[in-house]
Each structure stands twice: as structure tokens, then as C-alpha cells.
Coordinates of C-alpha atoms in Angstrom, one line a residue:
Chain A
X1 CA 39.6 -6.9 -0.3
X2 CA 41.5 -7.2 2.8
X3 CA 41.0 -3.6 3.8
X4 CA 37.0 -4.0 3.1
X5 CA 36.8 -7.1 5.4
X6 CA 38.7 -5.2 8.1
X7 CA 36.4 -2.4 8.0
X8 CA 33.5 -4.8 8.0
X9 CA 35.1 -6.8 11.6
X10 CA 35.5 -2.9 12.8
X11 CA 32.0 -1.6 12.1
X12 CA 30.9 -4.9 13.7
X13 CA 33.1 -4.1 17.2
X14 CA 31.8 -0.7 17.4
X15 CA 28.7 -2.1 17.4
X16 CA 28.9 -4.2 19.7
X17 CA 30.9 -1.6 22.2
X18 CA 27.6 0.5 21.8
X19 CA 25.6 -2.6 22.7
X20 CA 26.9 -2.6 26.3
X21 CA 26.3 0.4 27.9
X22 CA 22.9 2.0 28.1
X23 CA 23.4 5.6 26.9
X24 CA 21.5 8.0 29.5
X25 CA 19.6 10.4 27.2
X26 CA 18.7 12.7 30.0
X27 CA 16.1 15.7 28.9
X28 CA 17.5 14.9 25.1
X29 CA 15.0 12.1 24.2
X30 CA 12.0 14.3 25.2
X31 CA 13.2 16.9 23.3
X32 CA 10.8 18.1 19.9
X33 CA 14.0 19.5 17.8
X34 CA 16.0 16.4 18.6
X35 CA 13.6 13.8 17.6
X36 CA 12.6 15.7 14.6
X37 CA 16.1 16.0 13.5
X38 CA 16.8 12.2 14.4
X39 CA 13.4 11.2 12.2
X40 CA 14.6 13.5 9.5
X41 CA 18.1 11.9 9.4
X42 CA 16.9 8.8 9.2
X43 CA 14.3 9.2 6.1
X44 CA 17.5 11.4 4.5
X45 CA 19.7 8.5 4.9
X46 CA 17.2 6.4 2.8
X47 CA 15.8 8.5 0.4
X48 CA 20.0 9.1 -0.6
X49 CA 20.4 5.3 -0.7
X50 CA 17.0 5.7 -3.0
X51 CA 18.9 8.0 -5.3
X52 CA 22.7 7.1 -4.8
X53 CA 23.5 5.8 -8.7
X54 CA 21.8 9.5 -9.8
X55 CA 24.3 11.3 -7.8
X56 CA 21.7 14.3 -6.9
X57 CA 21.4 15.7 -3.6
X58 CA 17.5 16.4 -1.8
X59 CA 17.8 20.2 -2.7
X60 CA 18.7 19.4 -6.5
X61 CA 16.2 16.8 -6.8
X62 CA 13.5 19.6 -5.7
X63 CA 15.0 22.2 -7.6
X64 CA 14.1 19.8 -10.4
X65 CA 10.8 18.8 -9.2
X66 CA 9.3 22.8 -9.0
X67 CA 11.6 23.8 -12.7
X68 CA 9.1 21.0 -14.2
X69 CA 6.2 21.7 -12.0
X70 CA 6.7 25.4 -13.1
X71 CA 8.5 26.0 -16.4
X72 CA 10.2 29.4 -16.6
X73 CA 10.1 30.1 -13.1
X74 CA 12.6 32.7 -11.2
X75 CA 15.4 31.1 -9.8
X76 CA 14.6 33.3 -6.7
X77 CA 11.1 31.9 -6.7
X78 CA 12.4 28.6 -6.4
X79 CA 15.2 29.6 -3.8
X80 CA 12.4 31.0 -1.3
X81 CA 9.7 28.1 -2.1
X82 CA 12.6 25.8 -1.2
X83 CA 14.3 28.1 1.9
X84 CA 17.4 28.2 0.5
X85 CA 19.7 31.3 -0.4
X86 CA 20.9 32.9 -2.9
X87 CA 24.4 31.8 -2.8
X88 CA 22.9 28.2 -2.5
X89 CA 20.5 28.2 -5.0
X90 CA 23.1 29.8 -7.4
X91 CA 25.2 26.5 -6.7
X92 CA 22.6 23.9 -7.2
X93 CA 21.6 25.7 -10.5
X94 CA 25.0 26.0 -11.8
X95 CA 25.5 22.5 -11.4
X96 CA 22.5 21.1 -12.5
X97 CA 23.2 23.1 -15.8
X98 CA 26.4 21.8 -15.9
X99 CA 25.2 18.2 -15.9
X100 CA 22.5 19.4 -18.7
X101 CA 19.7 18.7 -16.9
X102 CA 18.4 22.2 -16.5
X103 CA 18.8 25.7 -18.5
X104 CA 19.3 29.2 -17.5
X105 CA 17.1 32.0 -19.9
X106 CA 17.4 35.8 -19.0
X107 CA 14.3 37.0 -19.1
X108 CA 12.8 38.8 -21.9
X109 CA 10.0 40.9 -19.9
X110 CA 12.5 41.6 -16.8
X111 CA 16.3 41.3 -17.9
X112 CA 17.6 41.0 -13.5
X113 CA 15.1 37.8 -13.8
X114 CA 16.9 34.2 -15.0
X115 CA 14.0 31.9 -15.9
X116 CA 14.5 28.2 -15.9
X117 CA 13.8 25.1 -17.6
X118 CA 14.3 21.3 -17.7
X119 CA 15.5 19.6 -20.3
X120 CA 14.7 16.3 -22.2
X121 CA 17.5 15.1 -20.3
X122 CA 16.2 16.9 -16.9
X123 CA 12.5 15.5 -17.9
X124 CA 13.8 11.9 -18.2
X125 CA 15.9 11.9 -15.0
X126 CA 12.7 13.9 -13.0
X127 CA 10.4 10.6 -14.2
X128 CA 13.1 8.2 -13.1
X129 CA 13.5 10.0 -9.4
X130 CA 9.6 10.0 -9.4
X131 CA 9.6 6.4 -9.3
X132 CA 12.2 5.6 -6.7
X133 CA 10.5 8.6 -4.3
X134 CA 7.2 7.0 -4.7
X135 CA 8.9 3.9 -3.4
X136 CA 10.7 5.7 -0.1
X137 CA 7.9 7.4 1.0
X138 CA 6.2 4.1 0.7
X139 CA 8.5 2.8 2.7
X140 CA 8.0 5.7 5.9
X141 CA 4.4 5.8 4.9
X142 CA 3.1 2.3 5.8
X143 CA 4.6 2.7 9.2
X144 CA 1.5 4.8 10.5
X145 CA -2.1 4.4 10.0
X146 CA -4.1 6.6 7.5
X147 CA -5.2 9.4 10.7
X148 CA -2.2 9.2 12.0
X149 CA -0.3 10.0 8.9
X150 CA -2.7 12.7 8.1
X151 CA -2.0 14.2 11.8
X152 CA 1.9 14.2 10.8
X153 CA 1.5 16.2 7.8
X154 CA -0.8 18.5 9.2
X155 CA 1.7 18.8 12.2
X156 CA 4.9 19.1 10.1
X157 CA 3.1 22.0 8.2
X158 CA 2.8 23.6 11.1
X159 CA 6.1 24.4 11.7
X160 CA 6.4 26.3 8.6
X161 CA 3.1 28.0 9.0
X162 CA 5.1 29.4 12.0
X163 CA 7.6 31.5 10.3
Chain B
X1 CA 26.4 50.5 6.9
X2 CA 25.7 51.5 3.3
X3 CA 26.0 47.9 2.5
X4 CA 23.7 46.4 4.9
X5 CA 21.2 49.2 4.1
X6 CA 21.0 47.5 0.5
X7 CA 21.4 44.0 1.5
X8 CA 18.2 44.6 3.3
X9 CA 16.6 46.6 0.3
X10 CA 17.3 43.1 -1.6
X11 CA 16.1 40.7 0.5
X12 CA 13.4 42.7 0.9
X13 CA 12.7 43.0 -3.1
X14 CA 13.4 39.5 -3.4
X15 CA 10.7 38.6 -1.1
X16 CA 8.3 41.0 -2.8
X17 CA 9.2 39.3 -6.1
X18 CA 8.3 35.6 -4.7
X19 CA 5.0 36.7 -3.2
X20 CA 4.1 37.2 -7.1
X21 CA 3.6 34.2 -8.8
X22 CA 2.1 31.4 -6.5
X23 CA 4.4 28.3 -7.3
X24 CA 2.8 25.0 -8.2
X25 CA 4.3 22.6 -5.7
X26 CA 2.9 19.4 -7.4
X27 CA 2.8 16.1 -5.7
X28 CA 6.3 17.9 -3.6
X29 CA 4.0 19.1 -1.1
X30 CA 2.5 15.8 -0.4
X31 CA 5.5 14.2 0.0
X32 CA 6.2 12.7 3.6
X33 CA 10.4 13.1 3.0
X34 CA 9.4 17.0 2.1
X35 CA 7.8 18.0 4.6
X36 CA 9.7 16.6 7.2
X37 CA 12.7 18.2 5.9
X38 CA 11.0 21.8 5.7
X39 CA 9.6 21.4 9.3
X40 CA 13.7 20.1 10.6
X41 CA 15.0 23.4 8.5
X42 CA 12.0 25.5 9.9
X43 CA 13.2 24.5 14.0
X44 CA 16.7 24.7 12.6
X45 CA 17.0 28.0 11.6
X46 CA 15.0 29.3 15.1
X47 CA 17.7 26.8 17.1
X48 CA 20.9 28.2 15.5
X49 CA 19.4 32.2 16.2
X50 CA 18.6 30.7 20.2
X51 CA 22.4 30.0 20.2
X52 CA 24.2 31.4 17.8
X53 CA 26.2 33.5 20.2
X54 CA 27.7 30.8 21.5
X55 CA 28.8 29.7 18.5
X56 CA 28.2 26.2 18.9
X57 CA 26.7 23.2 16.0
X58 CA 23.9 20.8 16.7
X59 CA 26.2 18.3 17.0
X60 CA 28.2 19.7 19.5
X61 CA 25.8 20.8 21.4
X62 CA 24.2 17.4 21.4
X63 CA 27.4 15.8 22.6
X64 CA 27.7 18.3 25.3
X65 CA 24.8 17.1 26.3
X66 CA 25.7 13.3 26.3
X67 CA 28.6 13.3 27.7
X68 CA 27.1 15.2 30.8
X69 CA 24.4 12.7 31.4
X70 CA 27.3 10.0 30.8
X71 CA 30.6 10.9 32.3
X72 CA 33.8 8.6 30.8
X73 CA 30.8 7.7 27.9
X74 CA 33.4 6.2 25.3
X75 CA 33.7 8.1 21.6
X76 CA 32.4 5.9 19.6
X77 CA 29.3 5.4 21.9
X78 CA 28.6 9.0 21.6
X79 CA 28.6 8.9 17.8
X80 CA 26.7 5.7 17.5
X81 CA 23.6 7.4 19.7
X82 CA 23.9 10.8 17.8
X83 CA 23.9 9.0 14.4
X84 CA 27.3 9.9 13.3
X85 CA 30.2 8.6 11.2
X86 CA 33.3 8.2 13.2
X87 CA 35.2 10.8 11.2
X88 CA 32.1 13.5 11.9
X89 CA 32.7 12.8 15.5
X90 CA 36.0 13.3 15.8
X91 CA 36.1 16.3 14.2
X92 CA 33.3 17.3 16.7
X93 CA 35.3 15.9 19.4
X94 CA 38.7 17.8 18.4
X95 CA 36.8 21.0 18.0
X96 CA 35.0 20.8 21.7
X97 CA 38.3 20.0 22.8
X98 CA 40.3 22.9 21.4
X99 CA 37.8 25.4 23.2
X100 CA 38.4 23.8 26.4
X101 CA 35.1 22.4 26.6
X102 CA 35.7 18.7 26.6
X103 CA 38.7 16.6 28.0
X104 CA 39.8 13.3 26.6
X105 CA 41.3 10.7 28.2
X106 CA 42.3 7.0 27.5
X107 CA 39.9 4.0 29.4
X108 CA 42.5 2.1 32.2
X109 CA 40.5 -0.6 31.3
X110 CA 41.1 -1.1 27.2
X111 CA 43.8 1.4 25.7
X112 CA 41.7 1.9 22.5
X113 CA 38.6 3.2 23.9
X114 CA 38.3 7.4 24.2
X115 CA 36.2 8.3 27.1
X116 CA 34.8 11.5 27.0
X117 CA 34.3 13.9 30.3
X118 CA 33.2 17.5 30.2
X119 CA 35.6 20.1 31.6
X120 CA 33.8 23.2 34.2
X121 CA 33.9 25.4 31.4
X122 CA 31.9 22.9 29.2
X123 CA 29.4 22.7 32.1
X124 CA 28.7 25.9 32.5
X125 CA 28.2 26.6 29.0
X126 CA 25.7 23.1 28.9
X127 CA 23.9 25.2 31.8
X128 CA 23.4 28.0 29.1
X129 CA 22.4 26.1 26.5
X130 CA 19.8 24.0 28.1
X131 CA 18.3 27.6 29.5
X132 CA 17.7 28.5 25.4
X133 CA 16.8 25.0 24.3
X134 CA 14.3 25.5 27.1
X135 CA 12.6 28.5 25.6
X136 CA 13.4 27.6 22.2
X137 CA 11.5 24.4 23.1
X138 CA 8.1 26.2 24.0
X139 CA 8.2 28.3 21.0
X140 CA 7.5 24.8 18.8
X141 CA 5.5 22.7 21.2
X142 CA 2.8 25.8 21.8
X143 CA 1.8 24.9 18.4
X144 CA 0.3 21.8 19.5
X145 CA -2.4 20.4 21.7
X146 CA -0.8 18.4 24.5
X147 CA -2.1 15.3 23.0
X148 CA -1.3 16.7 19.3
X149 CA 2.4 17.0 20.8
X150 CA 2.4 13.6 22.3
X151 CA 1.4 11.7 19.1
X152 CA 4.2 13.7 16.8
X153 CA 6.4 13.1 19.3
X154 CA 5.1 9.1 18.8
X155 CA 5.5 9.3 15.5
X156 CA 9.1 10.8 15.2
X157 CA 10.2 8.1 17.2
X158 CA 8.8 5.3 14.4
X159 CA 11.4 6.8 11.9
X160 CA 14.7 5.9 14.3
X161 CA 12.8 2.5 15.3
X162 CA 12.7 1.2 11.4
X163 CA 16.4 1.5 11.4

């Protein structure tokens, strides 16, 4: 208890130190890649406060979102739609499976291909995630008008387009 | 040699294989949180090729960049304006440090505060840098309209703001 209220009087200080002096941003401020990263940190920080008690990370929780949206798909499928690796993908799968929340089946057509699949178990934690998302984006959503979220999307799409 | 040859014959297949089945993205593709976080890995991946020589993070290229504009800028100023836990920015810190880039020194003026100063080797290399951010840079913001650019920029900024 004491420790907690220590850490509290210290998160406080530091914030005050950072009050004081006006950081010069220089060039950084102006800067697309910075401010995107910034803006993507902060919806990341919520959406995980979203999720927290689930204990899933962003990638799982859209590994889970496509598996349902596309039962049986490739797990290389869903490492490319997603831009991960292999090595990555292989990890998020393994332990989604291990919680029993999604399962591996070679495939019977192409035997290099591992198909995969929710469970009940993955179906009923998908719905519950759906419901806390809806609520984040909500959240980011209402802070722009309907054109100007509409130019954001079409904008954000168009840095994938570029690749 | 051999190996890279069928590393690339992999990749190669792998990407063949995806092109296949058109995945069904759902409502994921909507989402605001999804996008954004595509578009940050999409300028990413291009920023870590623009440097990756100099084998440097975001992070600590970010603080290089900080402390320049603000000589003597204390630690935990540095992390509090770059978004980061104390921990992450000492380890940031220690690393800049131990390549010579980055000096620390203790304030005069209270014995607990870290000030941060950049050491001629860590300006030089800033010089480099900000050369490749530069072109990097122009590679993402060609994709927009000047006033396009100007409104995402806008609109990045109203993610920190909320906070």
C-alpha cells in the first residue's frame, strides 16, 4: 500500500517536472511518420485498456477476427492479410491454440497447408471483443466530423495502397 | 547462397499462395484502430529500410532528435514527450550512451534530475539521419494533395490531444 502511494506522489512529480519546460520539437512535430506513430500509440494504449481483463494482444485479436471471418483459412493467408511473418504468425497461433480459442487442421486437399478455425470458446470471446471495439472506436470516432473521418480512412488506406 | 536462393523461392510461393483466395476482412477493415495501425506498420517498415544501416530504433532516433533541439533537456522530460515509460527510456538512454552517442550528466541545480546532451558523434549521425527522414518523408506525403496532407496531419494531432 505504501509502495502504491509512493509511486502515485512520483508519477505526480514527474509530471509536474515535464510541466515546466517547454520541450522544443524542432522539425519532429511536422513530421508525417511521427505523428502517425504518436496517433497510433495513443488509440493502442486504449484499445489495450479496452481489452486488458482478456489478456489478448491487437495481432491475436485480428488473427481471431479474419479465422471467424474466414473459416479454414491458411495461416499464411492470414499472416500476409495481417503483415506479419511467419515466425510471428507461428507464435500468435500457437498460443491462441494453447488458450483453446483456435484450432490448427492440416489440410486435406494440400497437406504443406494448416487450416484454421475458432472455437465455441474462440466464437464467444470474438463476440465479447466485438463489443468493447465497437466502444473504442466510438470513442476516436466522435472526435472528427463524418467528411473528415471519411478523408482519414481513405488517407490511412493510402499508405498501404503504396506498397 | 543456396539458402537465400530458397528463402526467396518461399516467400515468393507464399505470396503466390495469398494472392489465391481473396480474404474476407469483415467489419476489420472499417475499423478506425485497424487502419491506423496498418498505415503506422506500412511507414514503419519503409523508415527502418531508410536507416537500417545505422542500426538505430525509432525511439532512439527520436531522442536524438530531442535532445539536440534541447541541450541539458532532463530524462524524464524526454520520455514524457516521446510517450514512454521510464524503464523504456532508460534502456534507450543506456543504449545511446554505450555507442558514444549521448552523454549523461547530473543537473547542478537538483542532484536527481539526468540531463541529457548529445556527444559530436551523436551529431553527426542526427545530421545523417535527418538527411533519410528527409527523403523518406516525401516518399509518404507525395501521396497526398497539399491540402489532403494538411488535414491528416490535423487529424493525427486529435488522437495525442484526447489524452
Amino acid at each position: 500500500m505504501r509502495r502504491n502511494a509512493n509511486t502515485k506522489a512520483k508519477v505526480q512529480a514527474d509530471s509536474e517536472a515535464l510541466a515546466l519546460p517547454e520541450l522544443m520539437f524542432e522539425e519532429l512535430d511536422g513530421l508525417l511518420g511521427y505523428r502517425l506513430r504518436r496517433a497510433q500509440g495513443a488509440m493502442h494504449r486504449d484499445f489495450m485498456d479496452t481489452i486488458a481483463d482478456l489478456e489478448l494482444t491487437q495481432k491475436q485479436t485480428a488473427c481471431l477476427w479474419l479465422i471467424n471471418a474466414n473459416p479454414g483459412v491458411a495461416q499464411v493467408s492470414v499472416a500476409g492479410a495481417l503483415g506479419m511473418d511467419r515466425a510471428t504468425m507461428m507464435a500468435v497461433t500457437d498460443r491462441l491454440e494453447g488458450r483453446g480459442l483456435v484450432i490448427r487442421k492440416r489440410s486435406t486437399v494440400d497437406r504443406r497447408r494448416q487450416e484454421l478455425y475458432l472455437t465455441p470458446a474462440g466464437l464467444t470471446l470474438l463476440r465479447k471483443i466485438k463489443t468493447r471495439v465497437a466502444e473504442h472506436e466510438r470513442r476516436f470516432k466522435t472526435l472528427f466530423k463524418q467528411g473528415e473521418l471519411e478523408a482519414l480512412l481513405a488517407a490511412l488506406q493510402k499508405f498501404q495502397d503504396r506498397n
